[in-house]
mmCIF file of C-alpha atoms and ligand atoms in Angstrom:
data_model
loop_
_atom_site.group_PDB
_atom_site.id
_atom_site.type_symbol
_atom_site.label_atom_id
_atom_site.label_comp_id
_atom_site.label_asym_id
_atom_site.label_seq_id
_atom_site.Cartn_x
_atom_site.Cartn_y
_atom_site.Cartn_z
ATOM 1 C CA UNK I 30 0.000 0.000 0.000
ATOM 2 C CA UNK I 31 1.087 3.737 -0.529
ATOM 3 C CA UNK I 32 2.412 5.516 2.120
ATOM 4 C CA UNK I 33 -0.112 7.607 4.101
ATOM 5 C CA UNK I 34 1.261 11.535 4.007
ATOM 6 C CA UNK I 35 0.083 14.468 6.179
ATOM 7 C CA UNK I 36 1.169 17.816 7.221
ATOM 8 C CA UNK I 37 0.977 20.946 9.348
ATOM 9 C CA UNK I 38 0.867 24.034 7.769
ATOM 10 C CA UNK I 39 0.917 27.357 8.685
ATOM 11 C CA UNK I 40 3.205 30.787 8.039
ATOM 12 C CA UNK I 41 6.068 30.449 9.196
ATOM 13 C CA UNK I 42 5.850 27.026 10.315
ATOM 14 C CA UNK I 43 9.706 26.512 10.962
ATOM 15 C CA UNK I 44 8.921 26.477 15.014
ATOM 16 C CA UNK I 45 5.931 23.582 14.941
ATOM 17 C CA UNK I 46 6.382 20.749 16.764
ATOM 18 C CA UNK I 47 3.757 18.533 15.130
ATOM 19 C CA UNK I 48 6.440 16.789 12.695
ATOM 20 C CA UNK I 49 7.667 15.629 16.234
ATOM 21 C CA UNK I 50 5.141 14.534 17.654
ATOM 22 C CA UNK I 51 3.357 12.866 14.540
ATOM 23 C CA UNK I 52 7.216 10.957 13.531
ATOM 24 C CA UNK I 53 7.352 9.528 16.758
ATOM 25 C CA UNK I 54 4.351 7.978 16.733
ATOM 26 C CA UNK I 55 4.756 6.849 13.263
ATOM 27 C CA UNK I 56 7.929 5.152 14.552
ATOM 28 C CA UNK I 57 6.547 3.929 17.348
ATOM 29 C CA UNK I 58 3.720 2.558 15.536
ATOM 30 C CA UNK I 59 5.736 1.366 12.770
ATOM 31 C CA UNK I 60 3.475 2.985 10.043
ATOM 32 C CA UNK I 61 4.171 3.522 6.248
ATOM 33 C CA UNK I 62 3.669 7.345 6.558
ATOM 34 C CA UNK I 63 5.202 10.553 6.635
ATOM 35 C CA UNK I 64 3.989 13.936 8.610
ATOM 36 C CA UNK I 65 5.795 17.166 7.556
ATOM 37 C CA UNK I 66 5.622 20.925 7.939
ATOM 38 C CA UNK I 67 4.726 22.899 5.034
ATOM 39 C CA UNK I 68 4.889 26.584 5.111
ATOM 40 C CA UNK I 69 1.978 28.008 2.698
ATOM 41 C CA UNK I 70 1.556 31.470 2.435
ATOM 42 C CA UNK I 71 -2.191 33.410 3.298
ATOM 43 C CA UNK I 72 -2.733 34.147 -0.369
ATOM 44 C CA UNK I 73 -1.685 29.965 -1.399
ATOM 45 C CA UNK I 74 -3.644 28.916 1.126
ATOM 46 C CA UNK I 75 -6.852 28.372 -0.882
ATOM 47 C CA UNK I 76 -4.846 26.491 -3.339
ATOM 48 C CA UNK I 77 -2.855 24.177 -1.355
ATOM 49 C CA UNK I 78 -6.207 23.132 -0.021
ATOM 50 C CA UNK I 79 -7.572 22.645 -4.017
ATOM 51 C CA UNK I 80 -4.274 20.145 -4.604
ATOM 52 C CA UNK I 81 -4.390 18.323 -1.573
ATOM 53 C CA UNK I 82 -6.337 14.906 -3.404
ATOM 54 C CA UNK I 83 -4.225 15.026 -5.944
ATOM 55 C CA UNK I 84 -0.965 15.309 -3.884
ATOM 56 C CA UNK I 85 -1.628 12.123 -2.170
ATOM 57 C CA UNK I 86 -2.764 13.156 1.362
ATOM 58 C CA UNK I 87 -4.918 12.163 3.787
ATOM 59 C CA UNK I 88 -4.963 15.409 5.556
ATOM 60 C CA UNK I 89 -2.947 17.220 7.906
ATOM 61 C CA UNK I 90 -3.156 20.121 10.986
ATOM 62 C CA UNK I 91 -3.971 23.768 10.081
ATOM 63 C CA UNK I 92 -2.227 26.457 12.043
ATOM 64 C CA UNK I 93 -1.691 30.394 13.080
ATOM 65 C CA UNK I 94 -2.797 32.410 10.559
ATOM 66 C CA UNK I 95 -4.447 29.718 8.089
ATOM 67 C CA UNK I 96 -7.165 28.310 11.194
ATOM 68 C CA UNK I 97 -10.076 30.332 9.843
ATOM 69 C CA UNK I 98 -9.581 30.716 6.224
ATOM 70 C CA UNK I 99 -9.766 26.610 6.823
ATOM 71 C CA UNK I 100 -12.784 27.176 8.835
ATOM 72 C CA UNK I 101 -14.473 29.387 5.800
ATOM 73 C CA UNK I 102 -12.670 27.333 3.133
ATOM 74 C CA UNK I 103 -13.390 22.967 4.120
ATOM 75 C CA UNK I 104 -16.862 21.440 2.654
ATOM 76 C CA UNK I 105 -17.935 19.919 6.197
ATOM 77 C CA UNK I 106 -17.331 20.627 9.344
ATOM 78 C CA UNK I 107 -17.213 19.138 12.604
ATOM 79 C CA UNK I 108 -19.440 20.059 15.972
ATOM 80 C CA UNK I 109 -16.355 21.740 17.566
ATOM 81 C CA UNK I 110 -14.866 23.451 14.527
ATOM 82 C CA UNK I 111 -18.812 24.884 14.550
ATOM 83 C CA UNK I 112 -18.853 26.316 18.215
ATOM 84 C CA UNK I 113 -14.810 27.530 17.510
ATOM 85 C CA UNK I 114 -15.456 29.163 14.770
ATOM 86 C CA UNK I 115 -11.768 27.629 13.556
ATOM 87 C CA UNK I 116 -10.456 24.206 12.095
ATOM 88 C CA UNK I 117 -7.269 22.929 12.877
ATOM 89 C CA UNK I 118 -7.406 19.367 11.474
ATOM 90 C CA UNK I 119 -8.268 18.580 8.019
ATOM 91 C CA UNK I 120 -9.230 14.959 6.575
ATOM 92 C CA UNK I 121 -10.975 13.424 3.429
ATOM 93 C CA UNK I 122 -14.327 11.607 4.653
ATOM 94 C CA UNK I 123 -17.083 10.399 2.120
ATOM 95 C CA UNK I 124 -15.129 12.298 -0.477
ATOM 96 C CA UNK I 125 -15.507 15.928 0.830
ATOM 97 C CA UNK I 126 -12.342 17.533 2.626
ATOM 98 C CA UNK I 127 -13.657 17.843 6.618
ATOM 99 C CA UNK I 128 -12.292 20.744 9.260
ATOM 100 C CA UNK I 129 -12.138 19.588 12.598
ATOM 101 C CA UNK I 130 -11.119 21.417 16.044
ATOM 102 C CA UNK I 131 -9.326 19.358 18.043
ATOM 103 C CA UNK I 132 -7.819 21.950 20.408
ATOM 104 C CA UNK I 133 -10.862 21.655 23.092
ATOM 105 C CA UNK I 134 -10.299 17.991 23.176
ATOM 106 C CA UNK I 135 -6.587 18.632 23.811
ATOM 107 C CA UNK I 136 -7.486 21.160 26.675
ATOM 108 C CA UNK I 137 -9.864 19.074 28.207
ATOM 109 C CA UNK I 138 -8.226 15.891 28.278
ATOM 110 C CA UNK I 139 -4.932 17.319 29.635
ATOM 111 C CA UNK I 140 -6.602 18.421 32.697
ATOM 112 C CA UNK I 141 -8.546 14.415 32.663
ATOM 113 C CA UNK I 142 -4.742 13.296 33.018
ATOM 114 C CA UNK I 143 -3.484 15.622 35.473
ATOM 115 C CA UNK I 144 -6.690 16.526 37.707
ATOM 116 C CA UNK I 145 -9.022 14.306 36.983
ATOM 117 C CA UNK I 146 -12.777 15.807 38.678
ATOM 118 C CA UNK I 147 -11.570 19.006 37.518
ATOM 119 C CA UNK I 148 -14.786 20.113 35.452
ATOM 120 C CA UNK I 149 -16.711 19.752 38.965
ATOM 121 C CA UNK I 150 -14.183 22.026 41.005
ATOM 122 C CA UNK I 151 -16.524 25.182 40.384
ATOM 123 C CA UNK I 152 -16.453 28.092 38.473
ATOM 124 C CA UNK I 153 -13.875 28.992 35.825
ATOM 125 C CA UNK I 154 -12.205 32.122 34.756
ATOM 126 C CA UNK I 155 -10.403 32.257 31.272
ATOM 127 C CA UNK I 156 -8.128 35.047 30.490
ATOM 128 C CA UNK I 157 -8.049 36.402 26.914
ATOM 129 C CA UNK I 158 -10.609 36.188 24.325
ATOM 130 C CA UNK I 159 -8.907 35.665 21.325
ATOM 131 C CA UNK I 160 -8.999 32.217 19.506
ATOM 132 C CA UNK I 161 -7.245 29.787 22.132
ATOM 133 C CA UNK I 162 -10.309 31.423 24.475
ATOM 134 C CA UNK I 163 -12.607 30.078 22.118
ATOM 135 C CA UNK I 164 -11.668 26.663 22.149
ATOM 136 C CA UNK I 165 -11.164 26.512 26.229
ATOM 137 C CA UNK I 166 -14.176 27.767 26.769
ATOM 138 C CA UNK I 167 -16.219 25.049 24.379
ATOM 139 C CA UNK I 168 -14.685 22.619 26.346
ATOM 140 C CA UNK I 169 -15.254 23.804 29.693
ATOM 141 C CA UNK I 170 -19.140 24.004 28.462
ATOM 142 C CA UNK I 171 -18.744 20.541 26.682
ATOM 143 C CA UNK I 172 -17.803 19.172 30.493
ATOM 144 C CA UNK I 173 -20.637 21.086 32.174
ATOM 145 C CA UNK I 174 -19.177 23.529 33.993
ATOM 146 C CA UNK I 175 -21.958 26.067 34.729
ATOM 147 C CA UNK I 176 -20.223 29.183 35.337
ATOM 148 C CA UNK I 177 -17.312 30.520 32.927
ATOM 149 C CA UNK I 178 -15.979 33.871 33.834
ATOM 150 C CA UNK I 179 -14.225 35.714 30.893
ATOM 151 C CA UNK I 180 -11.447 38.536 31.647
ATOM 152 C CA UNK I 181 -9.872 40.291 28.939
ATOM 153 C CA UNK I 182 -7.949 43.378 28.003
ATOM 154 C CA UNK I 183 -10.499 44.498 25.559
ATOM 155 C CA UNK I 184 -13.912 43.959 27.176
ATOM 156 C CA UNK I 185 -15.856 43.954 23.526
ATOM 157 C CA UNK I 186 -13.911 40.842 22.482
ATOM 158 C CA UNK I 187 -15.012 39.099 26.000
ATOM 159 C CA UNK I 188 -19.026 40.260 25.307
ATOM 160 C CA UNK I 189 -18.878 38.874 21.852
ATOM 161 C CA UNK I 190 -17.580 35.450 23.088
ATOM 162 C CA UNK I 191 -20.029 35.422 26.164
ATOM 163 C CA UNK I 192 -22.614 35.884 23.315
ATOM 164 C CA UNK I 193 -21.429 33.265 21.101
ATOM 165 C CA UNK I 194 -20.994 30.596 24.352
ATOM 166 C CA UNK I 195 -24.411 32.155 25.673
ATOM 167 C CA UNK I 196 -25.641 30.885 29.058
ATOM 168 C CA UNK I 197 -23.300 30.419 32.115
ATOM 169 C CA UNK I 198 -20.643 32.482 29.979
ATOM 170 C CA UNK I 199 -20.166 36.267 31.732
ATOM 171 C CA UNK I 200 -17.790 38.441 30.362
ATOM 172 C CA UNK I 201 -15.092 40.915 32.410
ATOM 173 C CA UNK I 202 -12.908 43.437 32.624
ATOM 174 C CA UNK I 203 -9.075 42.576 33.347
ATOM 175 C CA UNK I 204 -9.791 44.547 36.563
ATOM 176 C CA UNK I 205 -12.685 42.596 37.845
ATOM 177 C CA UNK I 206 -10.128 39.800 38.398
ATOM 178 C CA UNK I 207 -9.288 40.020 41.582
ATOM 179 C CA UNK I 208 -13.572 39.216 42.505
ATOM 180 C CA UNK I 209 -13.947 36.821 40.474
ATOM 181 C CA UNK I 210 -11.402 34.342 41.816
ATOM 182 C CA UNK I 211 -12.298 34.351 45.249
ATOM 183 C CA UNK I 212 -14.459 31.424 44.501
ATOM 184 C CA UNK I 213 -13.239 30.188 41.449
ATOM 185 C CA UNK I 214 -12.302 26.687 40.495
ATOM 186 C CA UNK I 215 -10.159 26.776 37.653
ATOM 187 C CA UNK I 216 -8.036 29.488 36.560
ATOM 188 C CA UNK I 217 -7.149 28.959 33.383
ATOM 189 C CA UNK I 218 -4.572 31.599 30.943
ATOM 190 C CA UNK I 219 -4.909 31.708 27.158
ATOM 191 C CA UNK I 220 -3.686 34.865 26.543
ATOM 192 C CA UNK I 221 0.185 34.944 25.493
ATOM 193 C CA UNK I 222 1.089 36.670 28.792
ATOM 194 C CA UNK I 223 4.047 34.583 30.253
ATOM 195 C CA UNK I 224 5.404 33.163 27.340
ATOM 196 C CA UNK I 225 9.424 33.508 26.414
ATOM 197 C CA UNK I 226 9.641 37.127 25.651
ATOM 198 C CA UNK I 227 6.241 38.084 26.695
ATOM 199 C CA UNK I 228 6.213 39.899 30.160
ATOM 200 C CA UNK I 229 4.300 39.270 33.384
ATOM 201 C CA UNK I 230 1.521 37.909 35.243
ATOM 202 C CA UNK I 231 -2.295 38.418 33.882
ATOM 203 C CA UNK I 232 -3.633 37.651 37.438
ATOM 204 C CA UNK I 233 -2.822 36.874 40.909
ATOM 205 C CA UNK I 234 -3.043 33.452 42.017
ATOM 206 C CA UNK I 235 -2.896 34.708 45.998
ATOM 207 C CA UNK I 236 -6.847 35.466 45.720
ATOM 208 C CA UNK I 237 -7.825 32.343 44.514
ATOM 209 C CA UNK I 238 -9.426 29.517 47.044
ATOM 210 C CA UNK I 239 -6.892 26.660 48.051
ATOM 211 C CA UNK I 240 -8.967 23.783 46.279
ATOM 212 C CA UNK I 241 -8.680 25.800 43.099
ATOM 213 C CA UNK I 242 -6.564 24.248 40.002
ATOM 214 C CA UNK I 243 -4.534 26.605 37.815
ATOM 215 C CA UNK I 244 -3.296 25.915 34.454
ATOM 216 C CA UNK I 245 -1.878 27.617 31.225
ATOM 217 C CA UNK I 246 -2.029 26.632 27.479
ATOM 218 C CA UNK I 247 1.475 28.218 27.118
ATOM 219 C CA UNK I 248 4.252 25.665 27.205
ATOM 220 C CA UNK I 249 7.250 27.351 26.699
ATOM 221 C CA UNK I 250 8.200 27.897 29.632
ATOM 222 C CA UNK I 251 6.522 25.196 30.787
ATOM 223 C CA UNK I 252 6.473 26.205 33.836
ATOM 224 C CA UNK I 253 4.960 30.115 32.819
ATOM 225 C CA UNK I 254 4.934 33.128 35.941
ATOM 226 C CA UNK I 255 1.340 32.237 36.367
ATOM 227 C CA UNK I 256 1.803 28.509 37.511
ATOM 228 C CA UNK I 257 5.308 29.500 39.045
ATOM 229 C CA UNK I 258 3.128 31.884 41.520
ATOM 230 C CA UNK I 259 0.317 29.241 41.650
ATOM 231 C CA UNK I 260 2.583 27.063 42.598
ATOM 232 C CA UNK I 261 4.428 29.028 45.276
ATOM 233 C CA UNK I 262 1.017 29.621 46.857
ATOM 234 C CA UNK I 263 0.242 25.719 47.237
ATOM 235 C CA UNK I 264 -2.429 25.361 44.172
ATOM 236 C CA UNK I 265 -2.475 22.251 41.987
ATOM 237 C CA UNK I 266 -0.805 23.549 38.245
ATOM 238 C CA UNK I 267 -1.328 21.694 35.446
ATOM 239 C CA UNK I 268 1.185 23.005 32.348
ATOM 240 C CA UNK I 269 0.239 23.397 28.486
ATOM 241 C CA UNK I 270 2.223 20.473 27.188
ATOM 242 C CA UNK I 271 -0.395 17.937 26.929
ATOM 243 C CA UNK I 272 -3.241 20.160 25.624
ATOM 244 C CA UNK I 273 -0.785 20.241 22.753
ATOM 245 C CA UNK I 274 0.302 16.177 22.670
ATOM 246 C CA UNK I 275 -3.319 15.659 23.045
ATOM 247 C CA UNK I 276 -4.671 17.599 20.593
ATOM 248 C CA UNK I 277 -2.551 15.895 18.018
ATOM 249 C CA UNK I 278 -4.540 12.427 18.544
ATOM 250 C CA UNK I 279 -7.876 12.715 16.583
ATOM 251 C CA UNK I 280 -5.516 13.600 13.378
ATOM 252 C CA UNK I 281 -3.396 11.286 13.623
ATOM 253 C CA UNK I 282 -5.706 8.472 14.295
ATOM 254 C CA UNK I 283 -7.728 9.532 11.610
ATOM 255 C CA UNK I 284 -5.160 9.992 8.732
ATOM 256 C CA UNK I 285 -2.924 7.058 9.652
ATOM 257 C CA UNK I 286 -5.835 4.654 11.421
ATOM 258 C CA UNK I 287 -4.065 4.002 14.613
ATOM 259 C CA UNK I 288 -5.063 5.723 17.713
ATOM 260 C CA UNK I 289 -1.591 7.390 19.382
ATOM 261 C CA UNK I 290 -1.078 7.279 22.931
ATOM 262 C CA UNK I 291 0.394 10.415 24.975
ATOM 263 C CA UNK I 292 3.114 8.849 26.951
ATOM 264 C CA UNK I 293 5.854 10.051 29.218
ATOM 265 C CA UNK I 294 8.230 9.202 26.901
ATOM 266 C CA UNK I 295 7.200 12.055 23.911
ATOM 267 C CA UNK I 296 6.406 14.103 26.688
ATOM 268 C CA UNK I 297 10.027 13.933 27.576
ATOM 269 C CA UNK I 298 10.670 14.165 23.858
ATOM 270 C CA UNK I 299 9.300 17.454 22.979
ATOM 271 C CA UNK I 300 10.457 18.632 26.684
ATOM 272 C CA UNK I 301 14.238 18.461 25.644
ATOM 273 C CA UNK I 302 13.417 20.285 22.361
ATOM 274 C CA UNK I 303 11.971 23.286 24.210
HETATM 275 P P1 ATR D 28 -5.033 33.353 20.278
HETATM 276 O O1 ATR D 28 -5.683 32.873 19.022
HETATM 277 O O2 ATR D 28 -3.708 32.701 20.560
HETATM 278 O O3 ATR D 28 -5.927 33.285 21.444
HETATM 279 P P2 ATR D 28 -5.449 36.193 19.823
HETATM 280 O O4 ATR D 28 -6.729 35.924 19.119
HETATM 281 O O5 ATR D 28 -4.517 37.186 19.252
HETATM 282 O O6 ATR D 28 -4.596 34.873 20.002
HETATM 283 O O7 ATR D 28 -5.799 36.594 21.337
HETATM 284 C C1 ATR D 28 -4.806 36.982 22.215
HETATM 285 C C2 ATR D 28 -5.406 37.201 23.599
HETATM 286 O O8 ATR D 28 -4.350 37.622 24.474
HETATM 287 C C3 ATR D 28 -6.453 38.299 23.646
HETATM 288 O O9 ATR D 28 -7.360 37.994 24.671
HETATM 289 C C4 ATR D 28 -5.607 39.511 24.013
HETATM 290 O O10 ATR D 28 -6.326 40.577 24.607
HETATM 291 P P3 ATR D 28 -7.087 41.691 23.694
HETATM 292 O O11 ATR D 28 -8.320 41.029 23.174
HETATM 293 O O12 ATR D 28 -7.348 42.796 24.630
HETATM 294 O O13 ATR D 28 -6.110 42.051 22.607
HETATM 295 C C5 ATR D 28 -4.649 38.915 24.999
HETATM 296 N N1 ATR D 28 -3.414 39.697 25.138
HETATM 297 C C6 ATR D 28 -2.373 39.712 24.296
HETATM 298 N N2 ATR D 28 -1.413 40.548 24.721
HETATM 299 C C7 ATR D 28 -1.873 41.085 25.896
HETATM 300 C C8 ATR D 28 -1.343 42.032 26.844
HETATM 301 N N3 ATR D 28 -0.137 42.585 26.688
HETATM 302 N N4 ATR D 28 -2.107 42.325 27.913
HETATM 303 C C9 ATR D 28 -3.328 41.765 28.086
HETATM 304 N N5 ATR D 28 -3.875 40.890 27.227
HETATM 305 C C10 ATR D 28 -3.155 40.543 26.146
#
């Protein structure tokens, strides 16, 4: 049989770590396929997707700044990709090219591994309201938690989400904060606050209760000021990591037919390469 080919694309693409992730669990696996990066620029984009039949692949991972041209551009879509309002995995099903989200799953099943009950620990506030917002908080509604508290910067692009997400979802201003984590649950960052080269902390741990879990969907650092402080004030962190080793499963399972397991070992992998 022909070897099974998928990608990542995106612009620039140089710093994914999907061909990583995806070639060790081709290895592992010990599957006749190949997963590389492919760096397509915004104005190709609508033609890369056109040749992708005829170039032999099965489909591949969408990323920063193609996810919503995919969203606007794939002939089905999937239930998440709907409520995102992005796709970030692309596959051929029933002959029509599919757009999938798979970043909820990722964010939701990283907390499953590393504080498991968490969707019942009470109410959650998300910073930032941009894109990786969107997909946190479809998750946290997917799980049933009742009350999501949005914080952002720019109020308007909080409203507009707690519109989208409807009940349960309230929107904030950035100074609100310090309220609305005296009885929060979760605390969970999605703004880039905290990553390598970004500065600071985009709220204070100290006011949260001591039950409350903390985590971040920025990995590098994997340990970000946010957990650091969390984690100086006796919370229960969870990093970014496996949000993005987990998020990498539906794909691959449905381009190569093989359902990948996050290990310790890849997480160890793509640690060193940070
Ligand atoms: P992504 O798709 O990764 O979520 P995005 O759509 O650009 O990226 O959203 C970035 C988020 O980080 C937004 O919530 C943004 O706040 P604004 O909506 O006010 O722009 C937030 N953010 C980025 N830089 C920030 C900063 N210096 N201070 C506060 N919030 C910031």
């Amino acid at each position: 049989m022909a070897e099974k080919r998928a990608f990542v694309t995106g612009h620039p693409i140089a710093h994914s770590r999907s061909p990583k992730i995806h070639g060790h669990w081709l290895a592992r696996y010990g599957i006749d396929g190949s997963y590389r990066a492919i760096d397509v620029a915004p104005d190709d984009f609508a033609a890369f997707l056109n040749g992708l039949r005829d170039n032999g692949f099965q489909g591949g991972n969408v990323t920063i700044p193609h996810k919503e041209a995919a969203f606007a551009l794939v002939e089905r879509r999937d239930e998440a990709a709907e409520a995102i309002g992005a796709v970030n995995t692309l596959w051929f099903e029933d002959g029509k090219l599919w757009g999938g989200n798979t970043d909820a799953h990722g964010f939701a099943a990283n907390l499953d591994d590393y504080a498991p009950g968490w969707a019942a620990n009470g109410p959650a506030v998300v910073l930032g309201a941009g894109g990786a917002s969107r997909a946190v908080i479809h998750a946290l509604k997917e799980r049933g938690v009742g009350d999501i508290r949005i914080v952002n910067r720019t109020l308007a692009r909080a409203e507009e989400l707690s519109h989208r997400f409807g009940a349960g979802v309230s929107a904030h201003r950035a100074d609100a904060v310090g309220d609305l984590l005296a009885d929060a649950g979760l605390l969970v960052n999605t703004t880039a606050l905290g990553m390598h080269g970004n500065e600071g902390l985009s709220a204070d741990p100290a006011g949260l209760p001591d039950h409350a879990i903390v985590t971040d969907i920025v990995y590098v650092p994997l340990e970000t000021p946010l957990l650091a402080a969390a984690r100086g004030r006796g919370l229960w962190t969870v990093d970014g990591l496996g949000m993005l080793l987990h998020q990498a499963v539906p794909g691959f399972e449905r381009w190569f037919g093989t359902r990948p397991e996050v290990t310790a070992e890849l997480r160890r992998m793509i640690i060193a390469d940070i």
